[in-house]
Coordinates of C-alpha atoms and ligand atoms in Angstrom, one line a residue:
M1126 CA 32.0 17.1 69.0
S1127 CA 35.3 17.4 66.2
G1128 CA 37.7 20.7 66.7
L1129 CA 37.3 20.4 62.8
P1130 CA 37.3 24.3 61.4
L1131 CA 33.3 22.9 59.9
A1132 CA 32.6 20.3 62.1
E1133 CA 28.7 19.1 61.6
R1134 CA 28.4 22.5 58.9
R1135 CA 25.6 22.2 56.9
L1136 CA 26.3 23.2 53.4
L1137 CA 24.2 22.7 50.1
L1138 CA 26.5 22.9 47.3
I1139 CA 24.5 23.5 43.5
L1140 CA 26.6 22.3 40.8
S1141 CA 25.8 23.7 37.7
G1142 CA 27.2 22.8 34.5
S1143 CA 30.8 23.8 33.4
I1144 CA 33.6 21.9 32.6
A1145 CA 35.4 23.3 35.6
A1146 CA 32.6 21.1 37.3
Y1147 CA 35.3 18.0 38.1
K1148 CA 36.9 21.0 40.8
A1149 CA 33.5 20.3 42.9
L1150 CA 34.6 17.1 43.3
E1151 CA 37.6 18.2 45.5
L1152 CA 36.1 21.0 46.9
V1153 CA 33.5 18.5 48.6
R1154 CA 35.8 16.5 49.8
L1155 CA 38.0 19.2 51.5
L1156 CA 34.7 20.5 52.6
R1157 CA 33.8 16.9 53.9
R1158 CA 38.1 16.8 55.7
E1159 CA 36.8 20.1 57.3
G1160 CA 33.7 18.4 58.3
A1161 CA 30.9 20.1 57.0
Q1162 CA 28.1 18.2 56.2
V1163 CA 27.7 18.4 52.3
K1164 CA 24.5 18.3 50.4
A1165 CA 24.6 18.5 46.1
V1166 CA 22.0 19.2 43.4
L1167 CA 23.0 18.4 40.5
T1168 CA 21.6 20.5 37.6
A1169 CA 21.5 19.1 33.5
G1170 CA 23.8 21.1 32.4
G1171 CA 26.0 19.7 35.5
A1172 CA 25.2 16.2 34.9
H1173 CA 27.4 16.7 31.6
F1174 CA 30.0 17.1 33.8
V1175 CA 30.2 14.6 36.8
T1176 CA 28.1 12.3 37.6
K1177 CA 25.4 12.0 39.7
E1178 CA 27.7 8.7 41.7
A1179 CA 31.1 10.4 42.1
L1180 CA 28.9 12.6 44.2
A1181 CA 26.7 10.7 45.9
G1182 CA 29.5 8.8 46.8
L1183 CA 31.9 12.4 47.9
T1184 CA 29.4 13.8 50.0
G1185 CA 28.2 10.7 51.5
Q1186 CA 24.6 11.1 50.6
R1187 CA 22.1 11.4 47.8
V1188 CA 22.4 13.2 45.0
H1189 CA 19.4 15.7 44.3
D1190 CA 18.3 16.7 40.6
D1191 CA 15.1 16.5 40.0
L1192 CA 12.2 19.1 40.8
W1193 CA 9.3 16.8 39.5
G1194 CA 10.5 13.3 40.9
A1195 CA 10.0 11.2 43.3
E1196 CA 11.3 13.5 46.0
A1197 CA 9.2 16.4 44.9
E1198 CA 6.9 18.5 45.9
I1199 CA 7.8 19.6 49.1
G1200 CA 11.6 18.1 49.2
H1201 CA 12.8 21.6 47.0
I1202 CA 11.5 23.7 49.6
R1203 CA 13.1 21.5 52.7
L1204 CA 16.2 20.8 50.9
A1205 CA 16.5 24.8 50.4
R1206 CA 15.7 25.0 54.8
W1207 CA 19.0 22.8 55.6
P1208 CA 21.5 25.2 54.7
E1209 CA 23.4 27.6 57.0
L1210 CA 25.2 28.2 53.3
V1211 CA 24.7 27.3 50.0
V1212 CA 27.7 26.9 47.6
V1213 CA 27.3 27.5 43.9
A1214 CA 29.8 26.1 42.3
P1215 CA 30.7 26.1 39.5
A1216 CA 28.2 29.1 38.9
S1217 CA 27.1 29.4 35.2
A1218 CA 25.9 32.1 32.8
D1219 CA 23.2 30.3 32.8
L1220 CA 22.4 29.8 36.6
L1221 CA 23.5 33.4 37.3
A1222 CA 21.3 35.1 34.9
K1223 CA 18.2 33.2 36.6
M1224 CA 19.2 33.9 40.3
A1225 CA 19.6 37.7 39.3
H1226 CA 16.2 37.2 37.5
G1227 CA 14.5 35.0 40.1
L1228 CA 13.9 32.2 37.8
A1229 CA 12.5 28.6 39.0
D1230 CA 12.8 26.1 36.2
D1231 CA 14.8 23.4 37.7
L1232 CA 16.0 22.0 41.6
A1233 CA 18.9 24.4 41.3
A1234 CA 17.1 27.6 40.5
T1235 CA 13.9 26.6 43.1
V1236 CA 16.4 26.5 45.7
L1237 CA 18.3 29.4 45.5
L1238 CA 14.7 30.8 45.3
A1239 CA 13.5 29.2 47.9
T1240 CA 16.4 29.8 50.8
R1241 CA 17.1 32.4 53.2
A1242 CA 20.8 31.4 53.8
P1243 CA 23.2 33.3 52.4
V1244 CA 24.6 32.3 49.1
L1245 CA 28.2 32.2 47.6
V1246 CA 29.2 32.3 44.2
A1247 CA 31.8 30.2 42.2
P1248 CA 31.7 31.7 38.4
A1249 CA 33.0 30.0 35.8
M1250 CA 32.4 30.6 31.9
N1251 CA 34.4 31.4 28.8
P1252 CA 35.9 35.4 29.5
A1253 CA 33.5 37.1 26.7
M1254 CA 30.8 35.7 28.5
W1255 CA 31.9 36.9 31.8
E1256 CA 32.3 40.3 30.2
H1257 CA 29.5 40.6 28.7
P1258 CA 27.4 43.3 30.3
A1259 CA 25.0 41.3 30.3
T1260 CA 26.5 39.0 33.1
Q1261 CA 28.4 41.3 34.9
A1262 CA 25.1 43.7 35.5
N1263 CA 23.9 40.1 37.0
M1264 CA 26.8 40.1 39.5
A1265 CA 26.1 43.4 40.9
L1266 CA 22.8 43.0 41.4
L1267 CA 23.6 39.9 42.8
A1268 CA 26.1 41.6 45.1
A1269 CA 23.5 44.4 46.0
R1270 CA 21.6 41.6 46.8
G1271 CA 23.6 40.2 49.4
V1272 CA 25.3 37.3 46.8
A1273 CA 28.8 36.5 47.7
A1274 CA 31.0 35.2 44.9
V1275 CA 35.0 33.6 45.4
G1276 CA 36.7 34.8 41.8
P1277 CA 36.4 33.7 38.5
G1278 CA 39.6 34.1 38.2
S1279 CA 42.1 34.5 35.6
G1280 CA 44.5 32.4 33.0
P1281 CA 43.8 29.8 30.3
M1282 CA 41.0 27.4 30.0
A1283 CA 40.5 24.6 28.7
E1284 CA 39.1 26.6 25.5
P1285 CA 42.2 27.8 23.0
E1286 CA 40.9 31.1 25.1
S1287 CA 42.8 33.0 28.0
G1288 CA 40.8 35.8 30.9
P1289 CA 38.5 36.6 33.5
G1290 CA 36.1 33.1 33.5
R1291 CA 38.6 30.4 35.3
L1292 CA 36.4 28.5 38.5
A1293 CA 38.2 30.0 42.1
E1294 CA 40.5 26.5 43.2
P1295 CA 39.0 24.5 45.2
E1296 CA 41.2 25.8 48.3
E1297 CA 39.6 29.5 47.7
I1298 CA 36.6 28.6 47.5
L1299 CA 37.0 26.5 51.0
A1300 CA 38.2 29.8 52.0
A1301 CA 35.5 31.4 51.8
V1302 CA 33.4 29.1 52.8
T1303 CA 35.2 29.3 56.2
A1304 CA 35.6 33.2 56.5
H1305 CA 32.3 32.9 56.4
L1306 CA 31.2 30.5 58.4
A1307 CA 33.6 31.5 61.1
P1308 CA 32.8 34.8 61.8
A1309 CA 29.5 33.0 63.6
E1310 CA 31.6 30.5 65.1
A1311 CA 34.1 32.5 67.4
S1312 CA 30.9 35.0 68.0
P1313 CA 29.0 33.5 71.2
R1314 CA 26.1 35.2 69.5
A1315 CA 26.2 33.2 66.4
S1316 CA 23.4 30.5 67.4
G1317 CA 19.9 32.0 66.7
A1318 CA 21.3 35.7 66.2
T1319 CA 19.8 37.5 63.3
A1320 CA 22.4 39.7 61.4
S1321 CA 22.2 43.7 62.5
G1322 CA 22.4 46.3 60.6
A1323 CA 22.5 44.0 57.1
S1324 CA 20.3 46.5 55.5
G1325 CA 22.0 46.0 52.3
A1326 CA 21.3 41.6 52.9
A1327 CA 19.1 39.1 51.1
F1328 CA 18.9 37.3 54.2
S1329 CA 18.4 39.1 58.0
G1330 CA 17.8 35.4 59.5
A1331 CA 22.1 34.0 58.2
S1332 CA 24.0 33.5 61.3
G1333 CA 26.6 36.0 60.8
A1334 CA 27.9 34.2 57.0
T1335 CA 27.6 38.7 56.0
P1336 CA 29.1 39.4 59.0
L1337 CA 30.5 42.6 57.8
A1338 CA 26.9 44.1 56.2
G1339 CA 25.4 47.4 56.1
R1340 CA 29.8 48.1 57.3
R1341 CA 31.7 50.0 54.1
A1342 CA 35.0 49.2 53.4
L1343 CA 38.3 50.7 51.4
V1344 CA 41.1 49.3 50.1
T1345 CA 44.2 50.4 47.9
A1346 CA 45.5 48.3 46.4
G1347 CA 48.4 47.9 43.4
P1348 CA 51.8 50.9 42.9
T1349 CA 51.3 54.2 41.8
H1350 CA 53.1 55.8 38.9
E1351 CA 55.0 59.2 39.8
P1352 CA 54.9 61.3 36.7
I1353 CA 58.4 62.6 34.8
D1354 CA 57.2 63.8 32.1
P1355 CA 54.2 63.2 30.0
V1356 CA 55.9 59.5 28.8
R1357 CA 57.7 58.4 31.1
Y1358 CA 56.7 57.9 34.6
I1359 CA 59.2 55.9 38.0
A1360 CA 57.0 52.9 39.6
N1361 CA 57.9 49.8 41.3
R1362 CA 57.0 46.1 41.2
S1363 CA 53.2 45.8 42.7
S1364 CA 51.1 43.7 40.8
G1365 CA 48.0 44.3 43.2
K1366 CA 47.2 40.8 43.9
Q1367 CA 47.2 41.0 47.3
G1368 CA 44.8 44.4 48.2
Y1369 CA 42.6 42.9 45.0
A1370 CA 42.2 39.5 46.6
I1371 CA 41.2 41.7 50.3
A1372 CA 38.9 43.8 48.6
A1373 CA 36.5 40.7 47.1
A1374 CA 37.5 38.7 50.5
L1375 CA 35.4 41.9 52.3
A1376 CA 32.6 41.7 50.0
T1377 CA 32.5 38.5 50.1
L1378 CA 31.3 39.1 53.8
G1379 CA 28.6 41.2 52.6
A1380 CA 30.8 44.7 52.8
R1381 CA 30.0 47.6 50.3
V1382 CA 33.7 47.8 49.2
T1383 CA 35.7 50.8 47.5
L1384 CA 38.6 49.4 45.6
V1385 CA 41.1 52.3 45.1
S1386 CA 44.2 50.6 42.8
G1387 CA 46.6 52.1 41.0
P1388 CA 47.9 50.5 37.6
T1389 CA 47.2 46.9 37.6
A1390 CA 47.0 44.5 34.8
L1391 CA 43.7 42.7 37.2
P1392 CA 40.4 42.8 35.9
D1393 CA 38.2 44.6 38.8
P1394 CA 37.3 42.2 41.1
A1395 CA 33.5 41.6 41.2
G1396 CA 31.2 43.2 42.6
V1397 CA 33.4 45.8 44.5
A1398 CA 33.3 50.1 43.0
T1399 CA 36.6 49.7 41.5
I1400 CA 38.6 53.3 41.6
R1401 CA 41.3 53.3 38.9
I1402 CA 44.3 56.2 39.8
E1403 CA 47.8 56.7 38.8
S1404 CA 50.1 58.6 41.1
A1405 CA 50.1 58.9 45.3
R1406 CA 48.5 62.5 45.1
E1407 CA 45.8 61.2 43.0
M1408 CA 45.2 57.7 45.3
L1409 CA 44.4 60.1 48.5
A1410 CA 41.8 62.2 47.0
A1411 CA 40.4 59.1 45.9
C1412 CA 40.3 57.8 49.8
E1413 CA 39.4 60.8 51.4
A1414 CA 36.2 61.2 48.5
A1415 CA 35.2 57.1 49.1
L1416 CA 34.8 58.5 53.5
P1417 CA 32.6 57.7 55.4
A1418 CA 33.9 54.2 56.2
D1419 CA 34.1 51.6 58.7
I1420 CA 37.5 49.4 57.5
A1421 CA 40.8 50.5 55.6
V1422 CA 42.9 48.6 54.2
M1423 CA 45.6 50.3 53.0
N1424 CA 47.7 47.5 50.9
A1425 CA 49.0 50.1 47.9
A1426 CA 52.6 50.2 47.3
V1427 CA 52.2 54.3 47.1
A1428 CA 55.4 55.4 45.7
D1429 CA 57.5 57.5 48.5
W1430 CA 58.2 60.4 46.5
R1431 CA 57.4 61.7 43.4
V1432 CA 59.1 64.0 41.1
A1433 CA 59.2 68.0 42.6
R1434 CA 58.5 69.1 38.9
E1435 CA 57.1 67.1 36.3
A1436 CA 57.7 67.8 33.0
D1437 CA 54.7 69.9 30.2
Q1438 CA 56.7 68.7 27.7
K1439 CA 59.2 64.9 26.9
L1440 CA 62.2 65.7 28.2
K1441 CA 64.7 65.6 24.8
K1442 CA 67.8 64.5 24.7
E1443 CA 70.0 67.2 23.7
P1444 CA 73.9 66.5 21.9
G1445 CA 76.6 67.0 24.0
A1446 CA 74.1 67.8 27.2
A1447 CA 74.3 66.4 30.5
A1448 CA 71.4 63.8 31.3
P1449 CA 68.4 65.4 33.4
T1450 CA 68.6 65.0 37.6
L1451 CA 65.5 64.5 38.6
T1452 CA 64.7 66.3 41.4
M1453 CA 62.5 63.8 44.4
T1454 CA 59.4 65.3 46.7
L1455 CA 58.2 63.4 49.5
N1456 CA 54.6 62.3 48.5
P1457 CA 51.5 62.6 51.4
D1458 CA 51.8 59.8 53.3
I1459 CA 47.8 57.7 53.2
L1460 CA 48.1 55.5 55.4
A1461 CA 49.0 58.2 57.8
T1462 CA 46.8 60.3 57.3
L1463 CA 43.4 58.4 57.2
S1464 CA 45.1 57.1 60.8
R1465 CA 44.1 60.9 61.5
H1466 CA 41.2 62.7 59.9
A1467 CA 38.3 64.2 60.8
Q1468 CA 36.8 61.1 59.3
R1469 CA 39.2 58.3 60.7
P1470 CA 37.5 54.9 59.6
G1471 CA 37.1 52.5 63.0
L1472 CA 40.1 50.4 62.0
V1473 CA 43.1 51.6 60.0
V1474 CA 44.9 47.9 58.3
G1475 CA 48.1 49.1 57.0
F1476 CA 50.7 47.2 55.5
A1477 CA 54.7 47.1 56.1
A1478 CA 57.0 45.4 53.1
E1479 CA 60.2 44.5 55.3
T1480 CA 63.3 43.2 54.2
E1481 CA 64.5 43.0 57.6
K1482 CA 63.5 43.3 60.8
V1483 CA 60.6 42.3 59.6
V1484 CA 58.4 42.5 63.5
E1485 CA 60.3 45.2 64.7
H1486 CA 60.0 47.4 61.7
A1487 CA 56.4 46.5 61.7
V1488 CA 55.7 47.6 65.5
E1489 CA 57.4 50.8 65.3
K1490 CA 55.4 51.7 61.3
R1491 CA 52.2 51.2 63.8
R1492 CA 52.6 53.1 65.6
R1493 CA 54.7 56.3 63.6
K1494 CA 51.3 55.6 61.8
G1495 CA 48.7 55.8 63.5
C1496 CA 47.1 52.7 62.1
D1497 CA 45.3 49.8 64.2
W1498 CA 47.3 47.5 62.8
I1499 CA 49.8 46.1 60.6
V1500 CA 50.7 43.4 58.4
A1501 CA 53.9 43.0 57.9
N1502 CA 55.6 40.8 55.5
D1503 CA 59.1 40.0 54.9
V1504 CA 59.9 40.9 50.7
S1505 CA 63.7 40.2 51.0
G1506 CA 63.9 37.2 48.8
G1507 CA 62.2 39.4 45.9
V1508 CA 58.4 37.8 46.7
M1509 CA 56.5 40.9 45.9
G1510 CA 54.3 40.2 42.8
G1511 CA 53.4 35.9 43.7
D1512 CA 50.6 34.5 44.7
A1513 CA 51.7 34.1 48.5
N1514 CA 52.6 35.4 51.4
T1515 CA 53.5 35.3 54.7
V1516 CA 52.6 37.4 57.2
H1517 CA 53.0 38.4 60.7
L1518 CA 49.5 40.5 62.1
V1519 CA 50.7 42.9 64.8
T1520 CA 47.8 44.9 66.4
A1521 CA 48.3 46.3 70.3
E1522 CA 47.5 43.6 71.8
G1523 CA 50.4 42.0 69.8
V1524 CA 52.1 39.6 66.9
E1525 CA 50.9 37.1 64.7
D1526 CA 52.8 34.9 62.8
W1527 CA 50.5 33.2 59.9
P1528 CA 52.1 30.3 57.6
E1529 CA 53.1 30.8 54.5
L1530 CA 49.0 31.2 52.3
P1531 CA 48.3 31.8 48.6
K1532 CA 46.8 36.2 48.4
E1533 CA 43.6 34.9 48.6
H1534 CA 44.2 33.0 51.9
V1535 CA 46.0 35.6 54.2
A1536 CA 42.9 37.9 52.2
A1537 CA 40.3 35.6 53.7
R1538 CA 42.0 35.1 58.1
L1539 CA 42.4 39.0 57.4
A1540 CA 38.8 40.0 56.1
A1541 CA 37.4 37.3 59.3
R1542 CA 39.6 38.5 61.4
I1543 CA 38.3 42.6 60.5
A1544 CA 34.4 41.0 61.0
E1545 CA 35.5 39.3 64.3
A1546 CA 37.2 42.0 65.7
L1547 CA 34.3 44.7 64.8
A1548 CA 31.5 42.0 65.4
Ligands
CTP3017 N1 51.7 54.0 52.5 C1 51.0 55.2 52.7 N2 51.6 56.1 51.4 C2 52.3 56.7 51.4 C3 53.6 55.7 51.9 C4 53.1 54.3 52.3 O1 50.0 55.1 52.1 N3 52.7 57.8 51.0 C5 51.1 52.9 52.9 C6 50.9 51.6 52.3 O2 49.5 51.1 52.1 C7 51.1 50.6 53.8 C8 52.3 51.8 54.7 O3 52.2 52.5 54.8 O4 50.3 50.2 54.1 C9 53.8 51.1 54.9 O5 54.3 51.2 53.0 P1 55.3 51.3 53.8 O6 56.3 51.5 52.0 O7 56.2 50.0 54.3 O8 56.1 52.8 54.7 P2 56.6 53.9 54.2 O9 56.1 54.3 55.1 O10 57.7 53.6 52.6 O11 58.1 53.8 55.3 P3 59.7 52.9 55.6 O12 60.1 53.6 53.5 O13 59.5 53.7 56.5 O14 59.8 51.9 55.2

């Protein structure tokens, strides 16, 4: 057997109607490059954007698109039983609604209703359709049943509109697929094992594709804002991207995730309970309220200090008066507090943004804060807020150097490592 990451893994790809469907062709190429066997189902909507012939060429297999044609009869049941993972990319608002409500009026919807394999969806639609309460309710329903999601991202769309709804990049979907399947590969119990403790998951026969089903995870992200007076505050440059990606990656693996976030410009990740706070003290209170948890990943850039006495009224500049002096006081350390908490999560992961002696400081920080792992990154080049990260994972066993990766890949890899550690 080849050593490719997805060698011989059986993936069923369902493409529904979205202008982003062309990206799914690139996804097929990546999946095949990793060794996966890919079968494809094309909906009538999907066929407006990619051809059956292109898909057949890339998958090397016949493409399925008809519930009632010659292949019908029990064809759809056989198709539903075949995959280890079903990937719906792009997942249109319409197909997500059908999935949420159990409709089965075409081949894609029927296979999705008939399959016992885990399902990963990559939504793609116009921002207004994504933000519509009906779509959000459908996503919440699907998440509660254990359907995993990757994306959607935010940004410019085909239409003259910008916002959430962009299909995740093929590499991100590949990372989510790999994160789903990798723990099963690593686990000697994977083949034939039933998912344990998967109370909330819809696929108890799955081979570990939601390895964190039944687990609770707490993630912090973003900066904190420390008030000076009612209109001014002290902040930092954290975008929250890495922490949001981690929350989404843990949810993709089946965990019930609470994200405690400082102020960011990011939308709440799908399927994640997001609590917005401002200051370090509010973040600590929200984290303690979210316990008990099995996993804590403290990614927030918490302000070390706050202004000792916040002014009740806006500070005024009096003519001729000296500039005010701000006296600072230490904030609580949330990571250290949770690491020594009576309800300490089983696995506590901290981050360390360093500008020099990155690993050395991270090793010392792990010991000082009492956490299990530290993910350390070098921020000396002013990389905070960027889309990629080069990290070192510091554990009791030693240090792993990871290559530079998009933040979504760092998140998927970390989530897979967490799943492995808890297996
Ligand atoms: N952290 C926290 N609460 C704080 C400060 C930091 O929970 N008040 C957490 C961060 O979320 C991160 C880790 O501690 O997971 C390390 O943060 P970092 O800012 O690198 O560490 P500091 O405690 O600020 O250490 P130093 O200033 O010495 O680098």
